[in-house]
Coordinates of C-alpha atoms and ligand atoms in Angstrom, one line a residue:
X12 CA 17.0 -15.7 20.9
X13 CA 13.4 -16.9 22.1
X14 CA 10.5 -14.9 22.9
X15 CA 7.1 -16.1 24.5
X16 CA 4.2 -14.1 24.0
X17 CA 1.6 -15.0 26.7
X18 CA -1.9 -14.9 27.3
X19 CA -3.1 -13.0 24.4
X20 CA -6.1 -13.4 22.0
X21 CA -4.7 -14.6 18.7
X22 CA -6.5 -13.4 15.6
X23 CA -5.7 -14.3 12.0
X24 CA -7.8 -14.0 8.9
X25 CA -9.3 -17.4 9.8
X26 CA -9.0 -18.0 13.5
X27 CA -9.7 -16.3 16.9
X28 CA -8.4 -18.0 20.2
X29 CA -6.5 -17.4 23.3
X30 CA -3.0 -19.2 23.4
X31 CA 0.6 -18.3 23.8
X32 CA 3.0 -18.2 21.2
X33 CA 6.7 -19.2 21.2
X34 CA 9.0 -18.1 18.8
X35 CA 12.7 -19.4 18.3
X36 CA 14.9 -17.3 16.3
X37 CA 12.8 -15.6 13.3
X38 CA 9.9 -18.1 13.2
X39 CA 7.0 -19.3 15.2
X40 CA 7.9 -22.4 16.8
X41 CA 5.0 -23.5 19.0
X42 CA 1.4 -22.1 19.6
X43 CA -0.6 -23.7 22.5
X44 CA -2.4 -23.0 26.1
X45 CA 0.0 -22.3 28.8
X46 CA 3.1 -23.4 27.1
X47 CA 5.4 -24.9 29.6
X48 CA 8.4 -23.2 28.1
X49 CA 11.1 -20.8 29.3
X50 CA 12.0 -17.9 26.9
X51 CA 14.8 -15.4 26.8
X52 CA 12.0 -12.7 26.7
X53 CA 8.5 -12.9 28.0
X54 CA 5.6 -10.5 26.6
X55 CA 2.4 -10.5 28.7
X56 CA -0.2 -9.9 26.2
X57 CA -3.4 -10.3 28.4
X58 CA -6.2 -7.9 27.2
X59 CA -4.4 -7.6 23.8
X60 CA -5.1 -8.8 20.5
X61 CA -2.2 -10.9 18.9
X62 CA -2.4 -10.4 15.0
X63 CA 0.1 -11.0 12.0
X64 CA 2.2 -8.1 11.0
X65 CA 0.6 -5.8 8.6
X66 CA 1.7 -5.7 5.0
X67 CA 1.4 -2.7 2.8
X68 CA 1.6 -3.7 -0.6
X69 CA 1.5 0.0 -2.1
X70 CA 4.3 2.7 -1.2
X71 CA 6.8 4.8 -2.9
X72 CA 10.0 5.5 -0.6
X73 CA 12.5 8.1 -1.8
X74 CA 10.8 8.4 -5.3
X75 CA 11.8 11.0 -7.6
X76 CA 8.6 12.5 -8.6
X77 CA 7.3 15.8 -9.9
X78 CA 10.6 17.5 -9.8
X79 CA 11.2 16.3 -6.1
X80 CA 11.9 13.4 -4.1
X81 CA 9.1 11.5 -1.6
X82 CA 10.3 12.7 1.6
X83 CA 10.6 9.3 3.3
X84 CA 13.6 7.3 2.8
X85 CA 13.7 3.7 3.0
X86 CA 15.2 4.0 6.4
X87 CA 12.5 6.6 8.0
X88 CA 9.2 5.2 6.0
X89 CA 9.9 1.5 7.0
X90 CA 10.8 2.8 10.6
X91 CA 7.5 4.6 10.7
X92 CA 5.6 1.8 9.1
X93 CA 6.8 -0.4 12.0
X94 CA 5.6 2.1 14.7
X95 CA 2.2 1.4 12.9
X96 CA 2.4 -2.4 13.0
X97 CA 3.4 -2.6 9.3
X98 CA 6.3 -5.3 9.0
X99 CA 6.2 -5.6 5.2
X100 CA 6.2 -3.3 2.5
X101 CA 6.0 -3.4 -1.4
X102 CA 7.4 -0.3 -3.1
X103 CA 7.5 0.0 -6.7
X104 CA 10.9 -0.1 -8.8
X105 CA 10.3 2.2 -11.7
X106 CA 12.1 1.5 -14.9
X107 CA 13.6 4.7 -16.4
X108 CA 14.4 5.2 -20.0
X109 CA 16.8 2.8 -21.6
X110 CA 17.2 0.6 -18.4
X111 CA 16.7 -3.1 -18.4
X112 CA 14.3 -4.6 -16.0
X113 CA 17.4 -6.2 -14.1
X114 CA 19.1 -2.9 -14.1
X115 CA 16.0 -1.2 -12.4
X116 CA 16.0 -3.7 -9.7
X117 CA 19.8 -3.6 -9.3
X118 CA 19.1 0.3 -8.6
X119 CA 16.1 -0.2 -6.3
X120 CA 18.3 -3.0 -4.3
X121 CA 20.9 -0.2 -4.1
X122 CA 18.5 2.4 -2.5
X123 CA 16.7 -0.2 -0.2
X124 CA 19.6 -2.3 1.0
X125 CA 21.0 -1.9 4.5
X126 CA 18.2 0.8 5.1
X127 CA 14.9 -1.0 6.0
X128 CA 13.4 -1.4 9.4
X129 CA 11.1 -4.0 8.0
X130 CA 11.2 -6.6 5.3
X131 CA 10.4 -5.4 1.9
X132 CA 9.9 -6.3 -1.8
X133 CA 9.0 -4.4 -5.0
X134 CA 6.7 -4.4 -8.0
X135 CA 8.5 -3.7 -11.3
X136 CA 6.9 -0.6 -13.1
X137 CA 7.4 -1.2 -16.8
X138 CA 7.7 2.0 -18.7
X139 CA 8.9 0.6 -21.7
X140 CA 9.0 -2.6 -23.6
X141 CA 11.0 -3.6 -26.6
X142 CA 11.9 -7.1 -28.0
X143 CA 14.9 -7.3 -25.7
X144 CA 12.9 -7.0 -22.5
X145 CA 10.7 -10.1 -23.6
X146 CA 13.1 -12.9 -21.8
X147 CA 13.4 -10.5 -18.8
X148 CA 9.9 -11.2 -17.4
X149 CA 10.8 -14.8 -16.3
X150 CA 14.1 -13.8 -14.8
X151 CA 12.2 -11.0 -12.9
X152 CA 9.9 -13.6 -11.6
X153 CA 12.6 -16.0 -10.8
X154 CA 14.4 -13.3 -8.8
X155 CA 11.4 -13.2 -6.6
X156 CA 9.5 -10.3 -8.1
X157 CA 6.1 -11.7 -9.2
X158 CA 4.3 -8.4 -10.0
X159 CA 4.6 -5.9 -12.8
X160 CA 3.0 -2.5 -12.9
X161 CA 1.8 -0.1 -15.7
X162 CA 0.5 3.4 -15.8
X163 CA -2.4 4.3 -18.0
X164 CA -1.6 8.0 -16.6
X165 CA 1.2 10.6 -16.5
X166 CA 1.9 10.9 -20.3
X167 CA 5.5 11.6 -21.2
X168 CA 6.7 10.4 -17.8
X169 CA 5.4 6.7 -16.9
X170 CA 2.4 6.2 -19.2
X171 CA 2.5 3.4 -21.6
X172 CA 0.1 2.6 -24.7
X173 CA -2.3 0.0 -25.2
X174 CA 0.1 -2.2 -27.4
X175 CA 2.6 -2.1 -24.3
X176 CA -0.2 -2.7 -21.9
X177 CA -1.4 -5.9 -23.7
X178 CA 2.3 -7.3 -24.2
X179 CA 3.2 -6.6 -20.4
X180 CA 0.0 -8.3 -19.4
X181 CA 0.6 -11.3 -21.6
X182 CA 4.2 -11.6 -20.9
X183 CA 3.7 -11.2 -17.2
X184 CA 0.9 -14.0 -17.1
X185 CA 3.0 -16.2 -19.3
X186 CA 6.1 -15.9 -17.0
X187 CA 3.6 -16.7 -13.8
X188 CA 3.3 -13.0 -12.9
X189 CA 0.3 -10.6 -12.5
X190 CA 0.2 -7.1 -13.7
X191 CA -1.0 -4.3 -11.6
X192 CA -2.5 -1.1 -13.3
X193 CA -2.7 2.6 -12.4
X194 CA -5.8 3.0 -14.3
X195 CA -7.0 6.4 -15.5
X196 CA -7.6 7.9 -19.0
X197 CA -4.1 9.8 -19.0
X198 CA -4.8 11.3 -22.6
X199 CA -8.3 12.8 -21.8
X200 CA -7.0 14.1 -18.5
X201 CA -4.2 15.9 -20.1
X202 CA -6.8 17.6 -22.2
X203 CA -8.9 18.3 -19.4
X204 CA -5.8 19.9 -17.4
X205 CA -5.1 22.1 -20.3
X206 CA -8.7 23.3 -20.4
X207 CA -8.5 24.3 -16.9
X208 CA -5.1 26.0 -17.2
X209 CA -6.4 27.8 -20.2
X210 CA -9.3 29.3 -17.9
X211 CA -6.9 30.4 -15.5
X212 CA -8.0 27.7 -12.8
X213 CA -4.7 26.9 -10.9
X214 CA -5.6 26.2 -7.5
X215 CA -5.1 22.6 -5.8
X216 CA -8.8 21.7 -6.3
X217 CA -8.5 21.8 -10.1
X218 CA -6.2 18.8 -9.8
X219 CA -9.3 16.9 -8.6
X220 CA -11.5 18.3 -11.3
X221 CA -9.1 17.4 -13.9
X222 CA -9.4 13.7 -12.9
X223 CA -13.2 13.0 -12.4
X224 CA -14.1 9.3 -11.4
X225 CA -15.4 8.6 -14.7
X226 CA -11.9 8.8 -16.2
X227 CA -10.8 6.3 -13.6
X228 CA -13.8 3.8 -14.4
X229 CA -12.8 4.4 -17.9
X230 CA -9.0 3.2 -17.4
X231 CA -10.2 0.3 -15.0
X232 CA -12.7 -0.9 -17.7
X233 CA -10.0 -0.8 -20.5
X234 CA -7.3 -2.2 -18.5
X235 CA -9.6 -5.3 -17.5
X236 CA -10.9 -5.5 -21.1
X237 CA -7.3 -5.9 -22.3
X238 CA -6.2 -8.4 -19.5
X239 CA -9.3 -10.6 -20.5
X240 CA -8.1 -10.9 -23.8
X241 CA -4.5 -11.3 -22.8
X242 CA -5.8 -14.0 -20.5
X243 CA -3.8 -12.7 -17.6
X244 CA -4.5 -11.3 -14.0
X245 CA -4.8 -7.8 -13.4
X246 CA -4.9 -5.8 -10.2
X247 CA -6.1 -2.5 -10.1
X248 CA -4.1 -0.2 -7.4
X249 CA -5.7 2.6 -5.7
X250 CA -9.5 2.4 -6.5
X251 CA -10.9 5.5 -5.1
X252 CA -14.5 5.5 -6.3
X253 CA -17.7 3.1 -6.5
X254 CA -17.7 3.5 -10.5
X255 CA -14.2 2.1 -10.8
X256 CA -14.8 -0.5 -8.2
X257 CA -17.9 -1.8 -10.2
X258 CA -15.8 -2.4 -13.3
X259 CA -13.9 -4.7 -11.3
X260 CA -16.8 -6.6 -9.9
X261 CA -18.2 -6.9 -13.7
X262 CA -15.2 -8.3 -14.9
X263 CA -14.7 -10.8 -12.2
X264 CA -18.3 -11.8 -12.4
X265 CA -17.5 -12.5 -16.0
X266 CA -14.9 -14.9 -15.0
X267 CA -11.6 -12.9 -15.1
X268 CA -8.9 -12.8 -12.7
X269 CA -9.7 -9.1 -12.0
X270 CA -8.7 -7.8 -8.4
X271 CA -8.3 -4.3 -6.8
X272 CA -7.4 -2.5 -3.5
X273 CA -8.3 0.8 -2.1
X274 CA -6.4 3.0 0.2
X275 CA -7.0 4.6 3.7
X276 CA -7.3 8.1 2.3
X277 CA -10.4 7.1 0.1
X278 CA -12.0 5.2 2.8
X279 CA -12.1 8.6 5.2
X280 CA -11.5 11.5 3.2
X281 CA -13.4 13.5 0.5
X282 CA -13.2 16.3 -2.1
X283 CA -14.0 19.0 0.3
X284 CA -10.4 18.7 1.6
X285 CA -9.3 20.8 -1.4
X286 CA -11.4 23.7 -0.2
X287 CA -9.0 24.0 2.8
X288 CA -7.6 27.9 2.8
X289 CA -3.9 28.8 2.6
X290 CA -3.0 26.4 -0.2
X291 CA -3.7 23.6 2.5
X292 CA -5.5 21.6 -0.3
X293 CA -2.3 20.9 -1.8
X294 CA -1.7 18.3 0.9
X295 CA -4.2 16.2 -0.7
X296 CA -3.2 16.4 -4.0
X297 CA -2.4 12.8 -5.1
X298 CA -3.6 10.6 -7.9
X299 CA -6.3 9.6 -8.1
X300 CA -7.8 12.4 -6.1
X301 CA -10.3 12.5 -3.2
X302 CA -13.8 12.2 -4.7
X303 CA -17.6 12.8 -3.5
X304 CA -18.3 11.7 0.0
X305 CA -21.0 9.2 -1.6
X306 CA -18.2 7.0 -2.6
X307 CA -16.9 6.3 0.9
X308 CA -19.9 3.8 2.0
X309 CA -19.6 1.9 -1.1
X310 CA -16.0 1.1 -1.0
X311 CA -16.1 -0.2 2.6
X312 CA -18.9 -2.3 1.4
X313 CA -16.8 -3.4 -1.2
X314 CA -14.2 -4.5 1.1
X315 CA -16.6 -6.3 3.4
X316 CA -18.2 -8.2 0.6
X317 CA -14.9 -9.0 -1.4
X318 CA -15.3 -6.4 -4.3
X319 CA -11.9 -5.3 -3.4
X320 CA -9.1 -7.3 -1.7
X321 CA -7.0 -5.3 0.5
X322 CA -6.3 -1.6 1.6
X323 CA -2.9 -0.1 1.1
X324 CA -1.7 3.6 1.4
X325 CA 0.0 4.6 -1.8
X326 CA 2.4 6.1 0.8
X327 CA 4.2 9.0 -1.3
X328 CA 4.8 11.5 1.1
X329 CA 6.0 15.3 0.3
X330 CA 6.3 17.8 2.9
X331 CA 3.9 21.0 2.6
X332 CA 7.0 23.4 3.1
X333 CA 9.1 23.4 0.2
X334 CA 7.7 20.6 -1.8
X335 CA 3.9 20.9 -2.0
X336 CA 4.7 24.6 -2.1
X337 CA 6.4 24.1 -5.6
X338 CA 2.8 24.3 -6.9
X339 CA 1.7 27.4 -5.7
X340 CA -0.1 29.2 -8.3
X341 CA -0.2 26.0 -10.5
X342 CA -1.7 22.6 -9.6
X343 CA 0.4 21.0 -12.2
X344 CA 3.6 21.6 -10.2
X345 CA 2.2 20.1 -6.8
X346 CA 4.1 16.9 -6.2
X347 CA 1.3 14.1 -6.3
X348 CA 1.3 11.9 -3.3
X349 CA 0.6 11.9 0.6
X350 CA 1.9 10.3 3.7
X351 CA 0.0 7.2 5.3
X352 CA 2.3 4.0 5.8
X353 CA 2.2 4.6 9.7
X354 CA -1.7 5.0 10.4
X355 CA -3.2 2.3 8.1
X356 CA -3.8 -0.5 10.6
X357 CA -5.4 1.3 13.2
X358 CA -7.4 3.8 10.8
X359 CA -8.7 0.5 9.2
X360 CA -9.3 -1.1 12.6
X361 CA -11.4 1.8 13.7
X362 CA -13.5 2.2 10.4
X363 CA -14.0 -1.5 10.0
X364 CA -15.2 -2.1 13.7
X365 CA -17.5 0.8 13.3
X366 CA -19.2 -0.9 10.4
X367 CA -19.3 -4.4 11.9
X368 CA -16.6 -6.2 10.2
X369 CA -15.2 -9.4 12.0
X370 CA -11.8 -9.1 13.5
X371 CA -10.7 -11.5 11.1
X372 CA -11.8 -9.6 8.2
X373 CA -9.6 -6.6 9.4
X374 CA -6.7 -8.8 9.6
X375 CA -7.5 -10.1 6.2
X376 CA -7.7 -6.6 4.8
X377 CA -4.3 -5.4 6.3
X378 CA -2.4 -8.3 6.5
X379 CA -3.4 -11.9 5.0
X380 CA -5.0 -10.8 1.7
X381 CA -1.8 -9.0 0.6
X382 CA 0.4 -12.1 1.4
X383 CA -1.6 -14.3 -0.6
X384 CA -2.3 -11.9 -3.5
X385 CA 1.5 -11.0 -3.8
X386 CA 3.1 -14.5 -3.2
X387 CA 4.4 -14.2 0.4
X388 CA 1.8 -16.6 2.1
X389 CA 2.0 -18.5 4.5
X390 CA 5.6 -17.0 5.4
X391 CA 3.8 -13.8 5.8
X392 CA 0.3 -12.8 6.6
X393 CA -0.7 -15.2 9.4
X394 CA 0.5 -16.5 12.7
X395 CA 1.3 -20.4 12.3
X396 CA 3.9 -22.9 13.3
X397 CA 6.7 -22.2 10.9
X398 CA 5.6 -18.6 9.8
X399 CA 8.0 -15.5 10.1
X400 CA 7.4 -14.3 13.5
X401 CA 6.1 -10.8 12.5
X402 CA 3.5 -10.3 15.1
X403 CA 1.6 -7.1 16.3
X404 CA 0.1 -6.9 19.9
X405 CA -2.6 -4.6 19.5
X406 CA -4.8 -2.8 22.1
X407 CA -8.4 -2.6 20.8
X408 CA -9.6 -0.2 23.5
X409 CA -7.1 2.4 23.4
X410 CA -8.1 5.7 21.9
X411 CA -5.6 8.0 20.2
X412 CA -5.4 11.0 18.1
X413 CA -3.6 11.3 14.9
X414 CA -1.2 14.1 14.5
X415 CA 1.9 15.1 12.4
X416 CA 3.4 16.2 15.9
X417 CA 3.5 12.5 17.0
X418 CA 3.9 10.5 13.9
X419 CA 7.3 9.1 12.9
X420 CA 6.9 9.4 9.0
X421 CA 9.3 12.2 7.6
X422 CA 6.3 14.5 6.6
X423 CA 5.2 18.0 8.2
X424 CA 1.6 17.2 7.9
X425 CA -0.9 14.3 8.4
X426 CA -3.8 13.7 6.1
X427 CA -5.9 12.7 9.0
X428 CA -4.9 15.5 11.4
X429 CA -6.9 15.4 14.6
X430 CA -8.7 12.4 14.0
X431 CA -9.5 10.4 16.9
X432 CA -9.6 6.6 16.6
X433 CA -9.8 3.5 18.7
X434 CA -7.1 0.8 18.7
X435 CA -3.3 1.1 18.9
X436 CA -0.2 -0.7 18.0
X437 CA 1.6 -1.4 21.4
X438 CA 4.6 -4.1 20.3
X439 CA 5.9 -5.1 17.1
X440 CA 8.0 -8.0 16.2
X441 CA 9.7 -8.5 12.9
X442 CA 11.1 -11.9 12.3
X443 CA 11.3 -12.4 16.1
X444 CA 12.8 -9.3 17.2
X445 CA 10.9 -6.8 19.2
X446 CA 11.1 -3.7 17.0
X447 CA 8.6 -1.5 18.6
X448 CA 8.0 -1.6 22.6
X449 CA 6.7 1.2 24.9
X450 CA 6.5 3.6 22.0
X451 CA 10.5 3.2 21.3
X452 CA 12.1 1.7 18.0
X453 CA 14.6 -0.9 19.3
X454 CA 15.7 -1.8 15.8
X455 CA 18.6 -0.9 13.4
X456 CA 18.4 0.1 9.7
X457 CA 19.1 -2.8 7.5
X458 CA 17.3 -5.5 9.6
X459 CA 14.6 -5.7 7.2
X460 CA 15.5 -8.0 4.3
X461 CA 14.2 -8.3 0.7
X462 CA 11.5 -11.1 0.5
X463 CA 11.6 -13.2 -2.5
X464 CA 7.7 -13.5 -3.6
X465 CA 6.3 -16.4 -5.3
X466 CA 2.9 -16.7 -7.3
X467 CA -0.2 -15.1 -6.4
X468 CA -2.2 -17.6 -4.4
X469 CA -5.7 -16.5 -4.5
X470 CA -6.6 -18.4 -7.8
Ligands
DUC517 N1 0.0 8.5 -7.3 C1 0.4 9.4 -6.3 O1 -0.3 10.4 -5.8 N2 1.7 9.5 -6.1 C2 2.7 8.6 -6.7 C3 2.2 7.8 -7.8 C4 0.7 7.7 -8.2 O2 0.2 7.2 -9.0
ZN518 ZN1 -0.8 5.3 -9.0
ZN519 ZN1 1.3 4.5 -6.1

């Protein structure tokens, strides 16, 4: 199968020019002006931007969490991602008690295989590390999983202690991998939760009050200091506030391989969402929580200046009906997480253009930076001869209103309900196959493949 995308404006993280793209099979074959070729399918992209497929490096499909399971399966979640122009996701394979790393990855393979609409990988979340696990780091990296994740939050569930943090960072680094950290002070937060509950403070807004930004900054500082002595690269996930971001800047300025991301929700929403009536604040109960509006512009500035490297979603949806409702009367029982994988590319476009970012920077934040950071570049994250033909045809002028009524995520609400944004995904190709066209999904579950990732390529 060959496809010719004609007359588009090709925008990558580094280039911006008008040309045709000829795709043969799964990869880009030729790029040039007025290509004299015939193809099985021709797409006219006049007036449109032709960009690399977006990469969301932080999602949780069908994750058992908080007494329930996140509501998007690998099938529904990756289909929704495709509608939004995302052609690769990285999920988190979580090690449950007694499991080896390899068993954990086998379990996640079994969940994802044959279901995905788009290409996928996982980070391996390590929750226990005994001597028997040491040789496994190298095997995991050889299997194409070059990133490990640890939690400094959720005591008794996922949280690891500082010994384990040090050992994971060191072992991951020695194996050529990188450690991602959910960084909060989980112990102090537990005490704050107990204090709030003892005072009868049980509404959704107390979830946010139990995890103030300074507790995140504390976790980030600690993780990066430990990474420094372990001499290993560390990547902080879902940075929601300026104080935590500043810790990353400080550490990198001191010469450490310290990186971070933020997520769409932290770039648009603030803590006033928790005041919504009728328990609707529960829709915004995720961790870390939304914070004061003063943090939003510093996060955008941090993206512009490279303090943070990319934007993900931490997509971990739970329906309001039947799932978020589990926590009526007790914020501790509200499953933590929210939907987002579908709207990221266009939300970041809207916000970035309003703040004077270049189109190249937008592509970098949504695709290229993650391809490099997580070991998939140049197969993913760019449009170049030989790269996978993961391509989005984007209409930069179209206006649309975000709504759960029209989104494709398996979630009965949107975090961004009613928000009017500029820019819309029109056509999506995944490894040469047209997946989305005229708002229709043309793919089949299982066409997305596991992608073996290599080392981080930003250092
Ligand atoms: N935070 C969430 O809100 N959900 C999933 C895991 C996490 O860290
Ligand atoms: Zn997290
Ligand atoms: Zn997460």
